[in-house]
Each structure stands twice: as structure tokens, then as C-alpha cells.
Coordinates of N, CA and C in Angstrom, one line a residue:
M184 N 59.9 -12.6 50.6 CA 59.9 -11.1 50.7 C 59.4 -10.7 52.1
T185 N 60.1 -9.9 52.8 CA 59.6 -9.4 54.1 C 58.4 -8.5 54.0
Q186 N 57.7 -8.3 55.1 CA 56.5 -7.4 55.1 C 57.0 -6.0 54.8
D187 N 58.1 -5.6 55.3 CA 58.6 -4.2 55.0 C 58.9 -4.0 53.6
A188 N 59.5 -5.1 53.0 CA 59.8 -5.0 51.5 C 58.6 -4.9 50.7
A189 N 57.6 -5.7 51.1 CA 56.3 -5.7 50.3 C 55.6 -4.4 50.4
T190 N 55.7 -3.7 51.6 CA 55.1 -2.4 51.8 C 55.8 -1.4 51.0
Q191 N 57.1 -1.5 50.8 CA 57.8 -0.5 50.1 C 57.4 -0.6 48.6
D192 N 57.0 -1.7 48.1 CA 56.6 -1.9 46.7 C 55.2 -1.2 46.4
L193 N 54.4 -0.9 47.5 CA 53.1 -0.4 47.3 C 53.2 1.1 46.9
L194 N 52.2 1.5 46.1 CA 52.1 2.9 45.7 C 51.5 3.7 46.8
K195 N 51.6 5.0 46.8 CA 51.0 5.9 47.7 C 50.3 7.0 47.0
T196 N 49.2 7.4 47.6 CA 48.4 8.5 47.0 C 49.1 9.8 47.5
P197 N 48.7 10.9 46.9 CA 49.3 12.2 47.3 C 48.9 12.6 48.7
L198 N 47.9 11.9 49.3 CA 47.5 12.2 50.7 C 48.0 11.2 51.7
Y199 N 49.0 10.4 51.3 CA 49.5 9.4 52.2 C 50.0 10.0 53.5
D200 N 50.9 11.0 53.4 CA 51.5 11.6 54.6 C 50.4 12.2 55.5
L201 N 49.3 12.8 54.9 CA 48.3 13.3 55.7 C 47.5 12.2 56.5
H202 N 47.3 11.1 55.8 CA 46.6 10.0 56.4 C 47.4 9.5 57.7
K203 N 48.7 9.4 57.5 CA 49.5 9.0 58.7 C 49.4 10.0 59.8
E204 N 49.4 11.3 59.4 CA 49.4 12.4 60.4 C 48.1 12.3 61.2
V205 N 47.0 12.0 60.6 CA 45.7 12.0 61.4 C 45.4 10.6 62.0
G206 N 46.4 9.7 61.9 CA 46.3 8.4 62.6 C 45.6 7.3 61.9
A207 N 45.6 7.3 60.6 CA 44.9 6.2 59.8 C 45.7 4.9 60.0
K208 N 45.0 3.8 59.9 CA 45.6 2.5 59.9 C 45.7 2.2 58.4
M209 N 46.9 1.9 57.9 CA 47.1 1.7 56.5 C 47.2 0.2 56.1
V210 N 46.6 -0.1 55.0 CA 46.6 -1.5 54.6 C 46.9 -1.6 53.1
P211 N 47.4 -2.7 52.5 CA 47.6 -2.9 51.1 C 46.2 -3.0 50.4
F212 N 46.0 -2.2 49.3 CA 44.7 -2.4 48.6 C 45.0 -1.9 47.1
A213 N 44.7 -2.9 46.2 CA 44.8 -2.6 44.8 C 46.2 -2.0 44.4
G214 N 47.3 -2.5 45.1 CA 48.6 -2.0 44.8 C 49.0 -0.8 45.5
Y215 N 48.1 -0.2 46.4 CA 48.4 1.0 47.1 C 48.4 0.8 48.6
E216 N 49.0 1.7 49.3 CA 48.9 1.7 50.8 C 47.8 2.6 51.1
M217 N 46.6 2.1 51.6 CA 45.4 2.9 51.7 C 44.9 2.8 53.2
P218 N 44.2 3.9 53.6 CA 43.6 3.9 54.9 C 42.4 3.0 55.1
V219 N 42.4 2.0 55.9 CA 41.2 1.2 56.1 C 40.3 1.8 57.2
Q220 N 40.9 2.5 58.2 CA 40.1 3.2 59.2 C 40.9 4.3 59.8
Y221 N 40.2 5.2 60.5 CA 40.9 6.2 61.3 C 40.6 6.0 62.8
P222 N 41.1 6.9 63.6 CA 40.8 6.7 65.1 C 39.4 6.6 65.5
L223 N 38.5 7.2 64.7 CA 37.0 7.2 65.0 C 36.5 5.7 64.9
G224 N 37.1 4.9 64.1 CA 36.7 3.5 64.0 C 35.6 3.3 62.9
V225 N 35.5 2.1 62.3 CA 34.7 1.8 61.2 C 33.2 2.1 61.5
K226 N 32.7 1.6 62.6 CA 31.3 1.8 62.9 C 30.9 3.3 63.0
K227 N 31.7 4.1 63.7 CA 31.4 5.5 63.9 C 31.6 6.2 62.5
E228 N 32.6 5.8 61.7 CA 32.8 6.4 60.4 C 31.6 6.2 59.5
H229 N 31.0 5.0 59.6 CA 29.9 4.6 58.8 C 28.7 5.5 59.2
I230 N 28.4 5.6 60.5 CA 27.3 6.4 61.0 C 27.5 7.8 60.7
H231 N 28.7 8.3 60.9 CA 28.9 9.8 60.6 C 28.6 10.1 59.1
T232 N 29.0 9.2 58.2 CA 28.7 9.5 56.8 C 27.2 9.5 56.5
R233 N 26.5 8.7 57.2 CA 25.0 8.6 57.0 C 24.4 9.9 57.7
D234 N 25.0 10.4 58.7 CA 24.4 11.5 59.5 C 24.8 12.9 59.0
A235 N 26.1 13.0 58.5 CA 26.7 14.3 58.2 C 27.4 14.2 56.9
A236 N 28.8 14.1 56.9 CA 29.6 14.0 55.7 C 30.9 13.3 56.0
G237 N 31.3 12.5 55.1 CA 32.6 11.8 55.2 C 33.5 12.1 54.0
L238 N 34.8 12.2 54.2 CA 35.7 12.4 53.2 C 36.6 11.2 52.9
F239 N 36.6 10.7 51.7 CA 37.3 9.5 51.3 C 38.4 9.9 50.3
D240 N 39.6 9.3 50.4 CA 40.6 9.4 49.5 C 40.5 8.2 48.5
V241 N 40.1 8.6 47.2 CA 39.9 7.5 46.2 C 40.9 7.8 45.0
S242 N 42.1 8.4 45.4 CA 43.1 8.7 44.4 C 43.7 7.5 43.7
H243 N 43.5 6.3 44.3 CA 44.1 5.1 43.7 C 43.3 4.7 42.4
M244 N 42.1 5.3 42.2 CA 41.3 4.9 41.0 C 41.9 5.5 39.8
G245 N 41.6 5.0 38.6 CA 42.2 5.4 37.4 C 41.4 6.6 36.8
Q246 N 42.1 7.7 36.5 CA 41.4 8.8 35.8 C 42.0 8.9 34.4
L247 N 41.1 8.9 33.4 CA 41.5 8.9 32.0 C 40.8 10.0 31.2
R248 N 41.3 10.4 30.1 CA 40.7 11.3 29.2 C 40.7 10.6 27.8
L249 N 39.6 10.7 27.1 CA 39.5 10.3 25.7 C 39.3 11.6 24.8
H250 N 40.2 11.8 24.0 CA 40.1 13.0 23.1 C 39.8 12.6 21.6
G251 N 39.3 13.4 20.9 CA 39.0 13.2 19.5 C 37.6 13.1 19.1
E252 N 37.3 13.4 17.8 CA 35.9 13.5 17.4 C 35.1 12.2 17.5
G253 N 35.8 11.1 17.4 CA 35.2 9.8 17.5 C 35.2 9.2 18.9
A254 N 35.6 9.9 19.9 CA 35.8 9.3 21.2 C 34.5 8.7 21.8
A255 N 33.4 9.4 21.6 CA 32.1 8.9 22.2 C 31.7 7.6 21.5
A256 N 31.8 7.6 20.1 CA 31.4 6.4 19.4 C 32.3 5.2 19.7
F257 N 33.6 5.5 19.9 CA 34.6 4.5 20.3 C 34.2 3.9 21.6
L258 N 34.0 4.7 22.6 CA 33.7 4.2 24.0 C 32.4 3.4 23.9
E259 N 31.4 3.9 23.2 CA 30.1 3.2 23.1 C 30.2 1.8 22.5
S260 N 31.3 1.6 21.7 CA 31.5 0.3 21.1 C 32.0 -0.7 22.1
L261 N 32.4 -0.2 23.3 CA 33.0 -1.1 24.3 C 32.1 -1.3 25.5
V262 N 31.0 -0.4 25.6 CA 30.1 -0.5 26.8 C 28.7 -0.5 26.3
P263 N 27.7 -1.2 27.0 CA 26.3 -1.3 26.5 C 25.5 -0.1 27.1
V264 N 26.1 1.1 26.9 CA 25.5 2.3 27.4 C 25.6 3.4 26.3
D265 N 24.6 4.3 26.2 CA 24.6 5.4 25.3 C 25.6 6.4 25.7
I266 N 26.7 6.5 24.9 CA 27.7 7.6 25.2 C 27.6 8.7 24.2
I267 N 27.2 8.3 22.9 CA 27.2 9.3 21.8 C 26.2 10.5 22.2
D268 N 25.1 10.2 22.8 CA 24.1 11.2 23.2 C 24.2 11.7 24.6
L269 N 25.3 11.4 25.3 CA 25.5 11.9 26.6 C 25.7 13.4 26.6
P270 N 24.9 14.2 27.2 CA 25.0 15.6 27.2 C 26.2 16.1 27.8
S271 N 26.8 17.2 27.4 CA 27.9 17.9 28.0 C 27.5 18.3 29.4
G272 N 28.4 18.0 30.4 CA 28.0 18.4 31.8 C 27.3 17.3 32.5
N273 N 27.2 16.1 31.9 CA 26.6 14.9 32.6 C 27.5 13.7 32.5
Q274 N 27.3 12.8 33.4 CA 28.0 11.5 33.4 C 27.1 10.4 33.5
R275 N 27.6 9.2 33.1 CA 26.8 8.0 33.2 C 27.7 6.8 33.8
Y276 N 27.0 5.9 34.4 CA 27.6 4.7 34.9 C 27.6 3.7 33.7
A277 N 28.7 3.0 33.5 CA 28.8 2.0 32.4 C 29.7 0.9 32.9
F278 N 29.9 -0.1 32.0 CA 30.8 -1.2 32.3 C 31.4 -1.8 31.0
F279 N 32.6 -2.2 31.1 CA 33.3 -2.9 29.9 C 32.8 -4.3 29.9
T280 N 32.5 -4.8 28.7 CA 32.1 -6.2 28.6 C 33.2 -7.0 27.8
N281 N 33.3 -8.3 28.0 CA 34.2 -9.1 27.2 C 33.4 -9.7 26.0
D282 N 34.1 -10.5 25.3 CA 33.5 -11.0 24.0 C 32.2 -11.9 24.3
E283 N 32.1 -12.4 25.5 CA 30.9 -13.2 25.8 C 29.8 -12.4 26.4
G284 N 30.0 -11.1 26.6 CA 29.0 -10.3 27.2 C 29.1 -10.2 28.7
G285 N 30.2 -10.8 29.3 CA 30.4 -10.7 30.7 C 31.0 -9.4 31.1
I286 N 30.8 -9.0 32.4 CA 31.3 -7.7 32.8 C 32.8 -7.8 33.2
M287 N 33.6 -6.9 32.6 CA 35.0 -6.9 33.0 C 35.3 -5.9 34.1
D288 N 34.6 -4.8 34.1 CA 34.8 -3.8 35.1 C 33.7 -2.7 34.9
D289 N 33.4 -2.0 36.0 CA 32.4 -0.9 35.8 C 33.2 0.4 35.9
L290 N 32.6 1.5 35.4 CA 33.3 2.8 35.3 C 32.3 3.9 35.3
M291 N 32.8 5.1 35.4 CA 32.0 6.4 35.2 C 32.6 7.1 34.1
V292 N 31.7 7.6 33.2 CA 32.1 8.4 32.1 C 31.4 9.7 32.0
A293 N 32.1 10.8 31.9 CA 31.6 12.2 31.9 C 31.9 12.9 30.6
N294 N 31.0 13.6 30.1 CA 31.2 14.5 28.9 C 31.6 15.9 29.4
L295 N 32.8 16.2 29.2 CA 33.3 17.6 29.6 C 33.4 18.5 28.4
G296 N 32.7 18.2 27.3 CA 32.6 19.1 26.2 C 33.6 18.8 25.1
D297 N 34.9 19.0 25.4 CA 35.9 18.8 24.4 C 36.6 17.4 24.6
H298 N 36.2 16.7 25.6 CA 36.7 15.3 25.8 C 35.8 14.5 26.8
L299 N 36.0 13.2 26.9 CA 35.4 12.4 27.8 C 36.3 12.1 29.0
F300 N 35.8 12.2 30.2 CA 36.5 12.0 31.4 C 36.0 10.7 32.0
V301 N 36.9 9.7 32.1 CA 36.6 8.4 32.5 C 37.3 8.0 33.9
V302 N 36.5 7.4 34.8 CA 37.1 6.9 36.1 C 36.9 5.4 36.2
V303 N 38.0 4.7 36.3 CA 37.9 3.2 36.4 C 38.4 2.8 37.8
N304 N 38.1 1.5 38.1 CA 38.5 1.0 39.4 C 40.0 0.7 39.5
A305 N 40.5 0.9 40.7 CA 41.9 0.8 40.9 C 42.5 -0.6 40.6
A306 N 41.7 -1.6 41.1 CA 42.2 -3.0 40.9 C 42.2 -3.4 39.4
C307 N 41.4 -2.8 38.6 CA 41.4 -3.1 37.2 C 42.0 -2.0 36.3
K308 N 42.6 -1.1 36.9 CA 43.1 0.1 36.1 C 44.0 -0.3 34.9
E309 N 45.0 -1.2 35.2 CA 45.9 -1.6 34.1 C 45.2 -2.4 33.0
Q310 N 44.3 -3.3 33.5 CA 43.5 -4.1 32.5 C 42.6 -3.2 31.6
D311 N 42.0 -2.2 32.3 CA 41.1 -1.3 31.5 C 41.8 -0.4 30.5
I312 N 43.0 0.1 30.9 CA 43.8 0.9 30.0 C 44.2 0.0 28.8
N313 N 44.7 -1.2 29.1 CA 45.1 -2.1 28.0 C 43.9 -2.4 27.1
H314 N 42.7 -2.6 27.6 CA 41.5 -2.9 26.9 C 41.2 -1.7 25.9
L315 N 41.3 -0.5 26.5 CA 41.0 0.7 25.6 C 42.1 0.8 24.5
E316 N 43.3 0.7 24.9 CA 44.4 0.8 23.9 C 44.3 -0.2 22.8
A317 N 43.9 -1.4 23.2 CA 43.8 -2.5 22.2 C 42.8 -2.2 21.1
H318 N 41.8 -1.4 21.4 CA 40.7 -1.1 20.5 C 40.7 0.3 20.0
L319 N 41.7 1.1 20.4 CA 41.7 2.5 20.1 C 41.8 2.8 18.6
P320 N 40.8 3.5 18.0 CA 40.8 3.8 16.6 C 41.7 5.0 16.2
E321 N 42.0 5.2 15.0 CA 42.7 6.4 14.5 C 41.9 7.6 14.8
G322 N 42.5 8.6 15.3 CA 41.8 9.9 15.6 C 41.4 10.0 17.0
V323 N 41.5 9.0 17.8 CA 41.1 9.0 19.2 C 42.3 8.8 20.1
E324 N 42.5 9.7 21.0 CA 43.7 9.7 21.9 C 43.3 9.3 23.3
L325 N 44.0 8.4 24.0 CA 43.8 8.0 25.4 C 44.8 8.7 26.2
E326 N 44.4 9.5 27.2 CA 45.4 10.1 28.1 C 45.2 9.6 29.5
V327 N 46.2 9.0 30.1 CA 46.2 8.5 31.4 C 46.6 9.7 32.4
I328 N 45.7 10.0 33.3 CA 46.0 11.2 34.1 C 46.7 10.7 35.4
D329 N 47.9 11.2 35.6 CA 48.6 10.8 36.8 C 49.0 11.9 37.7
D330 N 48.5 13.1 37.4 CA 48.9 14.3 38.2 C 47.7 14.9 39.0
R331 N 46.6 14.0 39.1 CA 45.5 14.5 39.9 C 45.1 13.5 40.9
A332 N 44.7 14.0 42.1 CA 44.2 13.1 43.2 C 42.6 13.1 43.0
L333 N 42.0 12.2 43.8 CA 40.5 12.1 43.7 C 40.0 12.0 45.1
L334 N 39.1 12.9 45.5 CA 38.5 12.9 46.8 C 37.0 12.7 46.6
A335 N 36.4 12.0 47.6 CA 34.9 11.8 47.5 C 34.3 12.4 48.9
L336 N 33.5 13.4 48.8 CA 32.8 13.9 49.9 C 31.4 13.4 49.9
Q337 N 31.0 12.6 50.9 CA 29.8 11.9 50.8 C 28.9 12.1 52.1
G338 N 27.6 12.2 51.9 CA 26.8 12.3 53.1 C 25.7 13.4 52.9
P339 N 24.7 13.4 53.7 CA 23.6 14.4 53.6 C 24.0 15.9 53.7
K340 N 25.2 16.1 54.4 CA 25.6 17.5 54.5 C 26.8 17.8 53.6
A341 N 27.1 16.9 52.6 CA 28.2 17.2 51.7 C 27.9 18.4 50.9
A342 N 26.7 18.6 50.3 CA 26.4 19.8 49.5 C 26.5 21.1 50.3
E343 N 26.0 21.0 51.5 CA 26.1 22.2 52.4 C 27.5 22.6 52.7
V344 N 28.4 21.7 52.9 CA 29.8 22.0 53.2 C 30.5 22.5 51.9
L345 N 30.4 21.7 50.8 CA 31.1 22.1 49.6 C 30.7 23.4 49.0
A346 N 29.4 23.8 49.2 CA 28.8 25.0 48.7 C 29.4 26.2 49.4
Q347 N 29.9 26.0 50.6 CA 30.6 27.1 51.3 C 32.0 27.4 50.7
I348 N 32.5 26.5 50.0 CA 33.8 26.7 49.3 C 33.6 27.1 47.9
Q349 N 32.6 26.5 47.2 CA 32.3 26.8 45.8 C 30.7 26.7 45.7
P350 N 30.1 27.9 45.8 CA 28.6 28.0 45.8 C 27.9 27.3 44.6
K351 N 28.6 27.2 43.4 CA 28.0 26.6 42.2 C 27.6 25.2 42.4
V352 N 28.2 24.5 43.3 CA 27.9 23.0 43.5 C 26.4 22.9 44.0
A353 N 25.9 23.9 44.6 CA 24.5 23.8 45.1 C 23.5 23.6 43.9
D354 N 23.8 24.1 42.7 CA 23.0 24.0 41.6 C 23.1 22.7 40.8
M355 N 24.1 21.9 41.2 CA 24.3 20.6 40.5 C 23.3 19.6 41.0
V356 N 22.9 18.7 40.1 CA 22.0 17.6 40.5 C 22.7 16.3 40.2
F357 N 22.0 15.2 40.6 CA 22.6 13.9 40.5 C 23.1 13.6 39.1
M358 N 24.4 13.2 39.0 CA 25.1 12.8 37.7 C 25.5 14.0 36.9
D359 N 25.4 15.2 37.5 CA 26.0 16.4 36.9 C 27.6 16.4 37.1
V360 N 28.3 17.0 36.2 CA 29.7 17.1 36.3 C 30.2 18.5 35.7
Q361 N 31.0 19.2 36.4 CA 31.5 20.5 36.0 C 33.0 20.7 36.3
T362 N 33.6 21.5 35.5 CA 35.0 22.0 35.9 C 34.8 23.3 36.6
L363 N 35.2 23.3 37.9 CA 35.0 24.4 38.8 C 36.3 24.8 39.5
D364 N 36.3 26.1 39.8 CA 37.5 26.7 40.5 C 37.2 26.5 42.0
I365 N 38.0 25.8 42.7 CA 37.9 25.7 44.2 C 39.2 26.3 44.8
D366 N 39.0 27.4 45.5 CA 40.2 28.1 46.1 C 41.3 28.4 45.1
G367 N 40.9 28.8 43.9 CA 41.9 29.1 42.9 C 42.4 27.9 42.2
V368 N 41.9 26.7 42.4 CA 42.4 25.5 41.8 C 41.4 24.9 40.9
N369 N 41.8 24.5 39.7 CA 40.9 23.9 38.7 C 40.6 22.5 39.1
C370 N 39.3 22.2 39.4 CA 38.9 20.9 39.8 C 37.8 20.4 38.9
I371 N 37.7 19.0 38.8 CA 36.6 18.4 38.1 C 35.7 17.9 39.2
V372 N 34.4 18.4 39.2 CA 33.5 18.0 40.3 C 32.3 17.3 39.7
S373 N 32.0 16.1 40.2 CA 30.8 15.4 39.8 C 29.9 15.2 41.1
R374 N 28.6 15.0 40.8 CA 27.7 14.7 41.9 C 27.0 13.4 41.7
S375 N 27.5 12.3 42.4 CA 26.9 11.0 42.3 C 26.6 10.4 43.6
G376 N 27.7 10.2 44.4 CA 27.5 9.6 45.7 C 27.6 8.1 45.7
Y377 N 28.9 7.7 45.7 CA 29.2 6.2 45.5 C 29.0 5.4 46.8
T378 N 28.6 6.1 47.9 CA 28.3 5.3 49.1 C 26.8 5.1 49.3
G379 N 26.0 5.6 48.3 CA 24.5 5.5 48.5 C 23.9 6.8 49.1
E380 N 24.8 7.7 49.5 CA 24.4 9.0 50.0 C 24.6 10.0 48.9
D381 N 24.0 11.2 49.1 CA 24.3 12.3 48.2 C 25.8 12.6 48.4
G382 N 26.4 13.0 47.3 CA 27.9 13.3 47.5 C 28.5 13.8 46.2
F383 N 29.8 14.2 46.4 CA 30.6 14.8 45.3 C 31.9 14.1 45.2
E384 N 32.4 14.0 43.9 CA 33.7 13.5 43.7 C 34.5 14.6 43.1
I385 N 35.7 14.8 43.6 CA 36.5 16.0 43.3 C 37.9 15.6 42.8
S386 N 38.1 15.8 41.5 CA 39.5 15.5 40.9 C 40.3 16.8 41.0
V387 N 41.4 16.7 41.7 CA 42.1 17.9 42.1 C 43.6 17.7 41.8
P388 N 44.4 18.7 41.3 CA 45.8 18.5 41.1 C 46.5 18.0 42.3
N389 N 47.5 17.1 42.1 CA 48.2 16.5 43.3 C 48.7 17.5 44.3
E390 N 49.3 18.5 43.8 CA 49.9 19.5 44.7 C 48.9 20.3 45.5
S391 N 47.6 20.2 45.1 CA 46.6 21.0 45.9 C 45.7 20.1 46.7
A392 N 45.9 18.8 46.6 CA 45.0 17.8 47.3 C 45.0 17.9 48.8
E393 N 46.2 18.0 49.4 CA 46.3 18.0 50.8 C 45.6 19.3 51.4
A394 N 45.8 20.4 50.8 CA 45.2 21.7 51.3 C 43.7 21.6 51.2
L395 N 43.2 21.0 50.1 CA 41.7 20.9 50.0 C 41.2 19.9 51.0
A396 N 41.9 18.8 51.2 CA 41.4 17.8 52.2 C 41.4 18.4 53.6
K397 N 42.4 19.1 53.9 CA 42.5 19.7 55.3 C 41.3 20.8 55.4
K398 N 41.0 21.5 54.3 CA 40.0 22.5 54.4 C 38.6 21.8 54.6
L399 N 38.4 20.7 53.9 CA 37.1 20.0 54.0 C 37.0 19.4 55.4
T400 N 38.0 18.7 55.9 CA 37.9 18.1 57.2 C 38.0 19.1 58.3
G401 N 38.2 20.3 58.0 CA 38.2 21.4 59.0 C 36.8 21.8 59.4
F402 N 35.8 21.4 58.6 CA 34.4 21.6 58.9 C 34.0 20.5 60.0
D403 N 33.2 21.0 60.9 CA 32.7 20.1 62.0 C 31.9 18.9 61.4
E404 N 31.3 19.1 60.3 CA 30.4 18.1 59.7 C 31.2 17.0 59.0
V405 N 32.5 17.1 58.8 CA 33.3 16.2 57.9 C 34.3 15.4 58.8
E406 N 34.3 14.1 58.6 CA 35.3 13.3 59.1 C 36.0 12.4 58.0
W407 N 37.2 12.0 58.2 CA 37.9 11.1 57.3 C 37.2 9.7 57.4
I408 N 37.0 9.1 56.3 CA 36.4 7.7 56.3 C 37.3 6.8 55.5
G409 N 37.5 5.6 56.0 CA 38.4 4.6 55.4 C 37.7 3.6 54.6
L410 N 38.5 2.6 54.1 CA 38.0 1.5 53.2 C 37.0 0.6 53.9
G411 N 37.1 0.5 55.2 CA 36.2 -0.4 56.0 C 34.8 0.1 55.9
A412 N 34.6 1.4 56.3 CA 33.3 2.0 56.2 C 32.8 2.1 54.8
R413 N 33.7 2.4 53.9 CA 33.3 2.4 52.5 C 32.6 1.1 52.1
D414 N 33.2 0.0 52.5 CA 32.5 -1.3 52.1 C 31.2 -1.5 52.8
S415 N 31.1 -1.2 54.1 CA 29.9 -1.4 54.9 C 28.8 -0.4 54.4
L416 N 29.2 0.8 54.0 CA 28.2 1.7 53.4 C 27.6 1.2 52.1
R417 N 28.5 0.7 51.3 CA 28.0 0.3 50.0 C 27.2 -1.0 50.1
L418 N 27.6 -1.9 51.0 CA 26.8 -3.1 51.2 C 25.4 -2.8 51.8
E419 N 25.4 -1.8 52.7 CA 24.1 -1.5 53.3 C 23.1 -1.0 52.3
C420 N 23.5 -0.3 51.3 CA 22.6 0.3 50.3 C 22.5 -0.6 49.1
G421 N 23.2 -1.8 49.1 CA 23.0 -2.7 48.0 C 23.8 -2.3 46.7
L422 N 24.9 -1.6 46.9 CA 25.7 -1.2 45.7 C 26.8 -2.3 45.6
C423 N 27.2 -2.5 44.3 CA 28.2 -3.5 44.0 C 29.6 -3.2 44.6
L424 N 30.3 -4.3 45.0 CA 31.7 -4.2 45.4 C 32.4 -5.1 44.4
Y425 N 33.4 -4.6 43.8 CA 34.1 -5.5 42.8 C 34.6 -6.7 43.4
G426 N 34.3 -7.9 42.8 CA 34.8 -9.2 43.4 C 33.7 -9.8 44.3
H427 N 32.7 -9.1 44.6 CA 31.6 -9.6 45.5 C 30.3 -9.5 44.9
D428 N 30.2 -9.3 43.5 CA 29.0 -9.0 42.9 C 28.2 -10.3 42.6

């Protein structure tokens, strides 16, 4: 297979055209064509995220919903984390384990009141969905979300920037999650910071993702950040990288 043919087989996030427009270097990652760096370069992207705020496209990750009265008990049977008592409006870090107790993949799970919102890693997305489906009990429904992008705004100035668009985020604390209106668009916003900095993760409808990304990067404090700096940021603060744990 030629390199061009292999590239054609890769999936693209809703922000692919925008990445190309701003000069991103694209590489294959977890079945997607993803930005590894932008014209700023990995080192400067890393430093900018630590000093101000960086915007990451993480739309390749898996977004899922679990519906039904027994959803929390079901998920708790698959992860060694308390999900049943997870308060509405909060999220927790968890991981799927195999029959021997080894880690299959890590994930974030949020209680949005009438359902659980789950985000899994891109490289393990299919495996995780199959794992959930294989154990799904009667009365619990798994919904795979394919109509929403996922943005991560990370850095010490992330809250300051996002609060100018949606003031309610200023009242959120670490591991809070809310459904919020941003510029008339229904978004799921969590505050965790997967780079080791303070930060927000924003699930936004595909058709609104580019406009939101352009608005955020329109702030002087915000620069696009690629996979290269994502890795160096996580390594610097001792966070796990799948496959390197």
C-alpha cells in the first residue's frame, strides 16, 4: 500500500481542515490523521501551555453515554472505582480491568444526572466499546457519540479565557462537569486538566467545533498545541501515557 493510500484510510476529526489551514504537521495516530505540531514548534507549544493556555483537538477520543437505572452499578462492576455514589455534576478517573486484574484502559466517567458520560482513549476505543457491550445488562443502554468533537483548553489562563465566553466556568472546581451553553451551543464542559495544568475539556457538536476553536484561539493567551507537546507535558508532570506506563 502506498503512503497516500494509507493516509486516505485514516479518519479525520471535524477540525482537520482548520488544522491544515493554520499550518499543522499531520501524522497518523490511533487511526486518525492528527496534528503533531504547529508552526510554533513542540518546545514553544509546551512552554506556552505552561505559561498561558493551549488548545488541543482530542476529538479522536471515544465519547459514550450509559443510560438506564442500573448504569452506575453496571459500570462499577467493570472498574475498581466508586461510580454508584458519584455525585451529579462530578467526574472520576477510572480504568477497565481484565479477569486477572490488569489494566485494559483508563477512562473518565461523569454523572450528568440522567446518564453517565464516559470518555475513553482513541487507541482503545473499539476494544472498550466491545468490552462494555459484552457485559451490558438488561435495562442499560450504551450510546456511542459520533456527532460531537472534543476540545481541551489547558493552562493557567484557561479559566480566565473560557470565563469570558461562559462566565459559569469560573465557579467550577477540579473534576466538576456541567452542561453549559457556549455561544448558543449546548456543550459538556469538565474541569480536569489532562496536561497537569488547570484546564477544561469541551464536548461540542461537530458543526460548531470549528467556530468555537477559532474563537478560543482568537485570544492572545491561546495557541494550538499538538500531540508532541501533549506527550512532553504529560511526561513532565508524571502522568501516564498509554503504552508507556
